[in-house]
Tab-separated table of C-alpha atoms and ligand atoms in Angstrom:
chain	number	residue	atom	x	y	z
A	296	MET	CA	44.606	44.393	-17.310
A	297	ALA	CA	46.708	45.742	-20.220
A	298	ASP	CA	48.981	48.222	-17.632
A	299	TYR	CA	48.817	44.755	-15.207
A	300	LEU	CA	50.032	43.044	-18.260
A	301	ALA	CA	53.159	45.431	-19.551
A	302	ASP	CA	54.969	45.516	-16.236
A	303	ALA	CA	54.573	41.331	-15.747
A	304	PRO	CA	57.358	39.474	-17.060
A	305	LYS	CA	57.974	37.906	-19.552
A	306	LYS	CA	60.086	34.337	-18.666
A	307	LYS	CA	58.007	31.661	-16.955
A	308	VAL	CA	57.393	31.984	-12.943
A	309	THR	CA	59.580	30.357	-10.966
A	310	THR	CA	59.225	29.113	-7.825
A	311	LEU	CA	61.726	31.287	-6.458
A	312	GLU	CA	60.170	34.375	-7.609
A	313	LEU	CA	57.145	33.760	-5.979
A	314	VAL	CA	59.024	33.353	-2.881
A	315	GLN	CA	61.215	37.162	-4.138
A	316	MET	CA	57.833	38.850	-4.453
A	317	LYS	CA	56.201	38.438	-0.519
A	318	ARG	CA	59.575	39.620	-0.316
A	319	LYS	CA	59.067	42.567	-2.575
A	320	GLY	CA	54.991	42.908	-0.913
A	321	GLN	CA	53.612	42.296	-5.088
A	322	LYS	CA	50.393	39.905	-4.976
A	323	ILE	CA	50.614	36.835	-5.716
A	324	VAL	CA	47.352	36.044	-8.395
A	325	MET	CA	46.741	32.486	-9.209
A	326	ILE	CA	43.663	30.562	-10.325
A	327	THR	CA	42.882	27.272	-11.365
A	328	ALA	CA	41.903	26.061	-15.045
A	329	TYR	CA	41.952	22.111	-16.117
A	330	ASP	CA	42.146	22.146	-19.505
A	331	ALA	CA	44.807	24.059	-22.979
A	332	LEU	CA	41.872	26.481	-23.406
A	333	PHE	CA	40.506	27.394	-20.217
A	334	GLY	CA	44.943	27.527	-19.355
A	335	ALA	CA	45.969	29.410	-22.634
A	336	LEU	CA	43.252	32.344	-21.445
A	337	VAL	CA	44.187	32.171	-17.613
A	338	ASP	CA	47.707	33.119	-18.886
A	339	ALA	CA	46.937	35.173	-21.476
A	340	ALA	CA	45.361	37.091	-18.375
A	341	GLY	CA	48.923	37.776	-16.658
A	342	VAL	CA	47.906	35.143	-13.709
A	343	ASP	CA	51.217	34.149	-11.642
A	344	VAL	CA	50.531	31.069	-11.238
A	345	VAL	CA	48.061	28.009	-12.325
A	346	LEU	CA	46.409	25.428	-10.155
A	347	VAL	CA	45.068	22.338	-11.622
A	348	GLY	CA	43.422	21.597	-8.463
A	349	ASP	CA	41.218	18.483	-7.998
A	350	SER	CA	38.207	20.768	-7.107
A	351	VAL	CA	38.078	19.029	-11.031
A	352	ALA	CA	36.664	16.676	-9.513
A	353	PRO	CA	33.598	18.156	-8.004
A	354	VAL	CA	33.504	21.195	-10.929
A	355	LEU	CA	34.029	19.157	-14.609
A	356	ALA	CA	32.639	15.771	-13.676
A	357	GLY	CA	30.212	16.283	-11.106
A	358	GLU	CA	31.197	14.954	-7.944
A	359	GLU	CA	29.492	16.234	-4.819
A	360	THR	CA	33.844	16.131	-3.187
A	361	THR	CA	37.657	15.838	-3.823
A	362	ILE	CA	37.713	13.152	-2.640
A	363	PRO	CA	37.370	10.633	-6.171
A	364	ALA	CA	40.316	12.598	-7.846
A	365	THR	CA	42.906	10.154	-9.359
A	366	VAL	CA	46.324	10.401	-9.529
A	367	GLU	CA	45.406	9.445	-13.544
A	368	GLN	CA	42.632	12.083	-13.362
A	369	MET	CA	45.492	15.319	-12.188
A	370	ILE	CA	48.418	13.718	-14.706
A	371	TYR	CA	45.623	14.086	-17.402
A	372	HIS	CA	44.836	17.431	-17.017
A	373	GLY	CA	47.594	18.695	-16.021
A	374	LYS	CA	49.068	17.755	-18.594
A	375	ILE	CA	46.915	19.130	-21.519
A	376	ALA	CA	45.992	22.749	-19.112
A	377	ARG	CA	49.804	22.855	-18.658
A	378	ARG	CA	50.027	22.528	-23.097
A	379	GLY	CA	48.140	26.077	-22.433
A	380	ILE	CA	50.012	27.528	-20.057
A	381	LYS	CA	53.622	29.438	-21.445
A	382	ARG	CA	54.332	32.195	-18.547
A	383	ALA	CA	52.648	31.182	-15.533
A	384	LEU	CA	54.028	28.278	-12.630
A	385	VAL	CA	52.237	25.217	-12.893
A	386	VAL	CA	51.164	23.808	-10.084
A	387	VAL	CA	49.096	20.031	-9.559
A	388	ASP	CA	46.779	18.325	-7.001
A	389	LEU	CA	48.470	15.730	-4.844
A	390	PRO	CA	44.577	13.777	-4.910
A	391	PHE	CA	43.164	12.161	-1.886
A	392	LEU	CA	45.413	8.725	-0.674
A	393	SER	CA	48.310	9.528	-3.191
A	394	TYR	CA	51.090	10.291	-0.195
A	395	GLN	CA	49.002	9.974	3.140
A	396	VAL	CA	50.115	5.983	2.196
A	397	SER	CA	53.889	6.027	2.350
A	398	ILE	CA	56.321	8.558	1.728
A	399	PRO	CA	57.906	6.755	-1.296
A	400	ASP	CA	54.596	6.273	-2.439
A	401	ALA	CA	54.002	10.226	-2.434
A	402	ILE	CA	57.427	10.592	-4.527
A	403	ALA	CA	56.305	8.057	-6.513
A	404	ASN	CA	52.590	9.439	-6.922
A	405	ALA	CA	54.302	13.834	-7.297
A	406	GLY	CA	57.527	12.123	-9.738
A	407	ARG	CA	54.635	10.793	-11.555
A	408	ILE	CA	52.849	13.792	-12.202
A	409	LEU	CA	55.961	16.124	-12.891
A	410	LYS	CA	57.418	13.663	-15.815
A	411	GLU	CA	53.658	13.662	-16.991
A	412	THR	CA	52.305	16.776	-17.080
A	413	GLY	CA	55.365	18.908	-17.503
A	414	ALA	CA	53.943	20.521	-14.038
A	415	ALA	CA	56.920	22.436	-12.148
A	416	ALA	CA	55.118	21.786	-8.587
A	417	VAL	CA	52.679	19.402	-6.628
A	418	LYS	CA	50.236	21.057	-3.913
A	419	LEU	CA	48.622	19.141	-0.958
A	420	GLU	CA	46.989	19.699	2.175
A	421	GLY	CA	47.347	19.610	5.702
A	422	GLY	CA	49.983	20.956	8.359
A	423	SER	CA	52.303	19.505	10.839
A	424	THR	CA	51.942	15.917	10.045
A	425	TRP	CA	53.052	16.188	6.735
A	426	ALA	CA	56.388	17.308	7.308
A	427	SER	CA	58.246	14.335	6.543
A	428	THR	CA	56.552	13.875	3.934
A	429	ILE	CA	57.105	16.776	2.584
A	430	ALA	CA	60.647	17.242	3.522
A	431	ALA	CA	61.133	14.006	1.337
A	432	LEU	CA	59.613	15.137	-1.830
A	433	VAL	CA	61.298	18.111	-1.939
A	434	ASN	CA	64.643	16.333	-1.188
A	435	ALA	CA	63.480	14.011	-4.495
A	436	GLY	CA	63.507	17.127	-6.247
A	437	ILE	CA	60.035	18.372	-6.210
A	438	PRO	CA	58.661	21.367	-5.400
A	439	VAL	CA	55.943	22.020	-2.851
A	440	MET	CA	53.285	24.014	-2.327
A	441	GLY	CA	51.600	23.207	1.332
A	442	HIS	CA	47.147	23.783	2.024
A	443	LEU	CA	46.422	24.560	5.305
A	444	GLY	CA	43.043	26.191	7.143
A	445	PHE	CA	39.626	24.350	5.481
A	446	THR	CA	41.303	20.542	3.243
A	447	PRO	CA	38.459	19.066	0.806
A	448	GLN	CA	40.591	16.114	1.072
A	449	SER	CA	39.041	16.464	4.412
A	450	VAL	CA	36.021	17.457	4.260
A	451	HIS	CA	34.510	14.211	6.009
A	452	GLN	CA	37.096	14.862	9.215
A	453	LEU	CA	35.782	18.986	9.537
A	454	GLY	CA	32.318	18.363	9.591
A	455	GLY	CA	31.883	20.165	6.501
A	456	PHE	CA	32.952	23.093	4.273
A	457	LYS	CA	33.664	25.072	7.570
A	458	ILE	CA	35.993	28.567	8.561
A	459	GLN	CA	39.182	26.705	10.310
A	460	GLY	CA	41.157	28.657	13.677
A	461	LYS	CA	37.701	30.553	14.914
A	462	GLN	CA	39.196	29.803	18.018
A	463	ALA	CA	42.498	30.573	20.371
A	464	ASP	CA	43.855	27.590	20.179
A	465	GLY	CA	42.985	26.308	16.251
A	466	ALA	CA	44.953	29.441	15.420
A	467	ALA	CA	48.003	29.125	17.326
A	468	ARG	CA	48.002	25.280	15.613
A	469	LEU	CA	47.256	27.246	11.461
A	470	VAL	CA	50.393	29.902	13.121
A	471	GLU	CA	52.211	26.499	14.368
A	472	ASP	CA	51.654	24.533	11.039
A	473	ALA	CA	52.899	27.280	8.636
A	474	LYS	CA	56.412	27.292	10.444
A	475	ALA	CA	56.371	23.470	10.718
A	476	LEU	CA	55.366	23.807	6.063
A	477	GLU	CA	58.431	26.238	5.921
A	478	GLN	CA	60.560	24.712	7.853
A	479	ALA	CA	60.079	21.629	5.379
A	480	GLY	CA	61.070	23.130	2.395
A	481	ALA	CA	57.535	24.480	0.981
A	482	PHE	CA	57.973	27.642	-1.350
A	483	SER	CA	54.308	28.869	-0.228
A	484	MET	CA	51.528	27.701	0.631
A	485	VAL	CA	47.193	27.437	0.407
A	486	LEU	CA	45.130	29.388	3.561
A	487	GLU	CA	41.810	28.210	2.962
A	488	LEU	CA	38.840	29.022	5.255
A	489	MET	CA	40.086	31.435	7.695
A	490	PRO	CA	39.492	34.543	9.557
A	491	GLY	CA	41.185	37.205	7.591
A	492	PRO	CA	43.339	38.403	11.474
A	493	VAL	CA	44.412	34.765	11.720
A	494	ALA	CA	45.494	34.265	7.848
A	495	LYS	CA	47.412	37.560	8.894
A	496	SER	CA	48.743	36.914	11.718
A	497	VAL	CA	49.696	32.664	9.074
A	498	THR	CA	50.977	35.683	6.842
A	499	ALA	CA	53.819	37.150	9.289
A	500	SER	CA	54.462	34.682	10.693
A	501	VAL	CA	56.301	33.143	7.514
A	502	ALA	CA	59.054	33.621	5.399
A	503	ILE	CA	57.379	31.540	2.202
A	504	PRO	CA	54.671	32.715	0.384
A	505	THR	CA	50.465	32.363	1.140
A	506	ILE	CA	47.647	33.073	-1.821
A	507	GLY	CA	44.234	32.565	0.337
A	508	ILE	CA	40.750	31.959	-0.793
A	509	GLY	CA	37.390	32.652	1.686
A	510	ALA	CA	41.187	33.865	3.436
A	511	GLY	CA	41.243	37.472	3.917
A	512	PRO	CA	42.834	40.927	2.391
A	513	ASP	CA	46.282	40.036	4.158
A	514	CYS	CA	47.474	36.816	2.262
A	515	ASP	CA	50.282	37.501	-0.083
A	516	GLY	CA	47.897	36.287	-2.553
A	517	GLN	CA	44.698	35.417	-3.650
A	518	VAL	CA	43.170	31.917	-5.004
A	519	LEU	CA	39.922	31.828	-6.527
A	520	VAL	CA	38.457	28.767	-8.682
A	521	LEU	CA	38.351	29.839	-12.920
A	522	HIS	CA	34.486	28.076	-12.897
A	523	ASP	CA	33.408	30.322	-9.831
A	524	MET	CA	34.755	33.016	-11.186
A	525	LEU	CA	33.618	33.018	-13.883
A	526	GLY	CA	29.913	32.344	-12.521
A	527	LEU	CA	29.860	29.226	-14.988
A	528	ASN	CA	29.364	26.763	-10.956
A	529	GLU	CA	26.105	28.343	-10.214
A	530	GLY	CA	25.425	26.572	-7.600
A	531	PHE	CA	27.731	27.691	-5.348
A	532	THR	CA	28.007	31.275	-3.967
A	533	PRO	CA	30.272	31.066	-0.745
A	534	LYS	CA	31.128	34.224	0.806
A	535	PHE	CA	34.767	34.142	-0.189
A	536	LEU	CA	33.537	34.182	-3.291
A	537	LYS	CA	33.580	37.472	-6.212
A	538	ARG	CA	31.712	36.612	-9.733
A	539	TYR	CA	33.575	38.382	-12.109
A	540	ALA	CA	31.429	37.135	-14.312
A	541	GLU	CA	28.319	35.154	-15.666
A	542	LEU	CA	29.074	32.874	-17.946
A	543	GLY	CA	26.903	30.216	-17.190
A	544	GLN	CA	23.926	32.514	-17.603
A	545	GLU	CA	25.657	33.770	-21.314
A	546	ALA	CA	25.784	30.146	-22.149
A	547	ARG	CA	22.670	29.602	-21.306
A	548	THR	CA	20.969	32.224	-22.807
A	549	ALA	CA	23.683	32.220	-26.773
A	550	ILE	CA	22.098	28.059	-26.558
A	551	GLY	CA	18.660	29.031	-25.834
A	552	ARG	CA	19.096	31.204	-29.206
A	553	PHE	CA	20.561	28.526	-30.923
A	554	GLY	CA	17.621	26.609	-29.842
A	555	GLU	CA	15.625	29.140	-31.608
A	556	GLU	CA	17.376	29.846	-35.006
A	557	VAL	CA	17.347	26.292	-35.879
A	558	ARG	CA	13.755	25.748	-35.341
A	559	SER	CA	12.751	28.790	-36.489
A	560	GLY	CA	15.330	27.627	-39.838
A	561	ALA	CA	16.476	31.386	-39.373
A	562	TYR	CA	19.954	29.617	-39.072
A	563	PRO	CA	22.077	28.085	-40.840
A	564	GLY	CA	21.884	31.504	-43.191
A	565	PRO	CA	23.729	31.400	-46.988
A	566	GLU	CA	26.424	33.243	-44.834
A	567	HIS	CA	26.857	29.758	-43.052
A	568	THR	CA	25.851	27.534	-46.261
A	569	HIS	CA	29.373	26.297	-48.378
A	570	GLY	CA	27.500	27.744	-52.178
A	571	GLY	CA	24.404	29.330	-51.010
B	213	LIG	O1	41.848	22.527	-5.586
B	213	LIG	C1	41.738	23.017	-5.338
B	213	LIG	O2	40.950	24.146	-6.887
B	213	LIG	C2	41.824	23.932	-4.919
B	213	LIG	C3	41.835	25.751	-4.189
B	213	LIG	C4	41.065	25.920	-3.845
B	213	LIG	C5	42.813	26.498	-3.370
B	213	LIG	O3	42.993	23.388	-3.883
């Protein structure tokens, strides 16, 4: 970690820099954060991109899917996460129905998100169907990250949390969609839940970076949901997830110890008592 931080540029990461990173073969590190505390932590750890994902709905708000996330929620979490971030590029998800209804709606919602959070870009889900929306956002000066493969806002249409592009026609569609996003002006895209070889061909088919989650090692970068990789979201255990810590277990142990010490009178001791 210390070595990585020594090499990391200290100036703010830009969308153009991410494209250059792909050109130079440097892997992009993206992680989610929904508040200033974790925003500051992940930024200090040297990640390149912080995603204020609509995963905030299932991960923090206890919803079953990302579908209930609202523009107001994304603005609130975008704003507080961004306060903690000095270097990383901040991207905020456009929630369900904030860009699907009409292009003017999409520009108004994405514009509000950029103005009110201070984020540098938005992310939206889907392929060539949304190319004209992406082009309109980019023309309005709003950088867009795409999202292909398993698109959580379409979970009901996709029939659940399922790997996409397993058949040849689905894999070919993913490549075509990736090209359409690039053509429309997206600066990067997330590839979620697809076979590694499919993500590899998608990545090779575009000059903009792909950032994988459950899409194997050949993407230009990787993203994980912070609460999942820290072991705070303990019920979520997909194959692709590597837990780098077990903070859920640590938190339970610490809170249990606090309870025991309060009940036994061991806490607070003289060292925690004013004038004690
Ligand atoms: O909302 C989110 O956290 C995401 C990631 C899973 C990429 O879209």
